[in-house]
Tab-separated table of C-alpha atoms in Angstrom:
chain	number	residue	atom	x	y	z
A	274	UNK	CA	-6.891	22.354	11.517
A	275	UNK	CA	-10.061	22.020	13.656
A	276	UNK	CA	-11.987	21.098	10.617
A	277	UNK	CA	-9.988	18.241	9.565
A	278	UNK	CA	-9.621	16.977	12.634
A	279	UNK	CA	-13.245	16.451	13.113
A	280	UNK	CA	-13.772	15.150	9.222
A	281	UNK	CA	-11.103	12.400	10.566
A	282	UNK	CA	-13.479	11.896	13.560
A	283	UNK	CA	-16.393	11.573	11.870
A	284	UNK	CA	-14.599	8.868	9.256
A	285	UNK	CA	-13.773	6.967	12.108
A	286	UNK	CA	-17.303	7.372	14.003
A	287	UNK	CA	-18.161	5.970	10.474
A	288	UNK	CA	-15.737	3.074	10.358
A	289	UNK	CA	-16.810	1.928	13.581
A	290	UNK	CA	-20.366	1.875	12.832
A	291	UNK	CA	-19.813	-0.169	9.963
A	292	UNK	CA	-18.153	-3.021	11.455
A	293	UNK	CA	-21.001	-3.096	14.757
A	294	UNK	CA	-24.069	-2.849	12.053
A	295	UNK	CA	-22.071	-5.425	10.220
A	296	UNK	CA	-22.801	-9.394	10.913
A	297	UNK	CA	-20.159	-11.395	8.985
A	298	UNK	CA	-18.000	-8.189	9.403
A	299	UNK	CA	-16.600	-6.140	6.998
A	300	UNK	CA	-13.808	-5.867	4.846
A	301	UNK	CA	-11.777	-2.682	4.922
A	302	UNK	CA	-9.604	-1.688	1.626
A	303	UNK	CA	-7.083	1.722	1.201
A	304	UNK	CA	-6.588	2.284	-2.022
A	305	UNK	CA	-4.124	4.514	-4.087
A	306	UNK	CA	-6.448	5.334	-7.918
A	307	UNK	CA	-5.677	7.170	-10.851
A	308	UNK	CA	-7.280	11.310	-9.792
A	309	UNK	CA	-9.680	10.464	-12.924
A	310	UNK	CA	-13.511	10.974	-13.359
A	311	UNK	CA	-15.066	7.753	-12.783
A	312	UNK	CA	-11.876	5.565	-11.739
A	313	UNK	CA	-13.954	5.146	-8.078
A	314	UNK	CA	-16.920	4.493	-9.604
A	315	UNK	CA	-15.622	1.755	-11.716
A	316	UNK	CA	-13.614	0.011	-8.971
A	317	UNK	CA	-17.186	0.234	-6.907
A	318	UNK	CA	-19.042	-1.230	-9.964
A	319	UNK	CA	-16.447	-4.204	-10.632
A	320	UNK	CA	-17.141	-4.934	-6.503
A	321	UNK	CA	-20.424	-4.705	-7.049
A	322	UNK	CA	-20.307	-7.477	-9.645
A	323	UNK	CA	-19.183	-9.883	-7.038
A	324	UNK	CA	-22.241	-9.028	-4.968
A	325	UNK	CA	-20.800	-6.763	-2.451
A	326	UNK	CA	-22.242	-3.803	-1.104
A	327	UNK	CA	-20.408	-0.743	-0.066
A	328	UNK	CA	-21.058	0.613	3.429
A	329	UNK	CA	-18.702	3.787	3.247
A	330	UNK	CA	-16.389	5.195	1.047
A	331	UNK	CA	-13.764	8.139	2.068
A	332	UNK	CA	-11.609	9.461	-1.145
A	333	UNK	CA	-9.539	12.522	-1.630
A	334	UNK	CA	-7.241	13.547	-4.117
A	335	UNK	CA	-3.409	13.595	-3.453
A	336	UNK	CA	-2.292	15.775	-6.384
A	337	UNK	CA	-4.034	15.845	-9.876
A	338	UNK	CA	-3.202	12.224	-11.069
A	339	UNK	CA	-3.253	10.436	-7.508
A	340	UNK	CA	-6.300	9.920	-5.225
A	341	UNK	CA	-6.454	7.868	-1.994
A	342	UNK	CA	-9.513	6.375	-1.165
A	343	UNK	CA	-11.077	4.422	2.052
A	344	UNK	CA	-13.542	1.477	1.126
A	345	UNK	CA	-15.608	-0.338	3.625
A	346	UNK	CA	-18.069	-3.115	2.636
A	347	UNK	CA	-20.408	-5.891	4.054
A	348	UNK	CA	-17.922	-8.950	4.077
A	349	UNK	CA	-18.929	-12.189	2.014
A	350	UNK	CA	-17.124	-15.196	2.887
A	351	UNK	CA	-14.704	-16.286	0.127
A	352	UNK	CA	-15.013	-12.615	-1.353
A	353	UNK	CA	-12.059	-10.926	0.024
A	354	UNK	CA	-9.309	-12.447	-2.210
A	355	UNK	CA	-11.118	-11.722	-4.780
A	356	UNK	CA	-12.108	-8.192	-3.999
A	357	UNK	CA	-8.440	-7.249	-3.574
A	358	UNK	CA	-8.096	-8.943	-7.541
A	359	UNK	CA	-10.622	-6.776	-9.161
A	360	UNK	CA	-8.986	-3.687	-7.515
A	361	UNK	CA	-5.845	-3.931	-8.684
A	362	UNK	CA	-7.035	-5.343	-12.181
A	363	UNK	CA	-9.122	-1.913	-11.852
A	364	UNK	CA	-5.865	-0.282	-12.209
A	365	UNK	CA	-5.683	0.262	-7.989
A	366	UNK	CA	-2.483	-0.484	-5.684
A	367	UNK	CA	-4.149	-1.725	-2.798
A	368	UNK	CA	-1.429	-0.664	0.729
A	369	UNK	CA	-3.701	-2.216	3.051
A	370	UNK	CA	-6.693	-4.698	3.226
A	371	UNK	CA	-8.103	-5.913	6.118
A	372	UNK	CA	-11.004	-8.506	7.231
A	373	UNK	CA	-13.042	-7.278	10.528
A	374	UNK	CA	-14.784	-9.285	12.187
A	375	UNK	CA	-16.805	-8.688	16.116
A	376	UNK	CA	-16.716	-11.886	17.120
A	377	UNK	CA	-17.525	-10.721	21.087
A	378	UNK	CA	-18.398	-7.849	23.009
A	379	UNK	CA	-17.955	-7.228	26.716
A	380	UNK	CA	-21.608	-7.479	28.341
């Protein structure tokens, strides 16, 4: 129990990182995929086509055809619509989607 415990830890260290280093913010995706080689790679690629870049990535597999993953990337204004549209034509059900944005931090 210890272990996963600080795996979610570190995920969240991660998360949190992402969105400070992160300008325009970042645009956070959980996604349920297909447990198939490749189905996170092409969902990464098809993002990648819109000129987003992927910050962090979390997946793990549910049972041997389900697979949960956690997507963070840099956010593009205009993109996240759009994003959420070539996951789910990627063959993803997207539960949550979110836009982060720091827009001020206590001094």
């Amino acid at each position: 129990m210890g272990s996963v415990l600080g795996e979610v830890g570190n995920v969240f260290g991660q998360v949190y990182r992402s969105i400070l280093s992160s300008p325009n913010g970042v645009f956070v995706f959980f996604i349920a995929l297909p447990n198939r080689p490749g189905a996170l790679a092409r969902l990464a690629s098809a993002l990648a086509e819109l000129g987003l870049n992927l910050t962090l990535t979390y997946l793990y597999a549910i049972n041997e055809e389900l697979a949960m993953a956690l997507l963070i990337y840099e956010a593009k204004n205009g993109l996240f619509e759009k994003a959420i549209e070539e996951l789910r034509r990627g063959g993803a059900v997207v539960r949550e989607a979110y836009y982060l944005k720091i827009i001020e931090k206590l001094r």
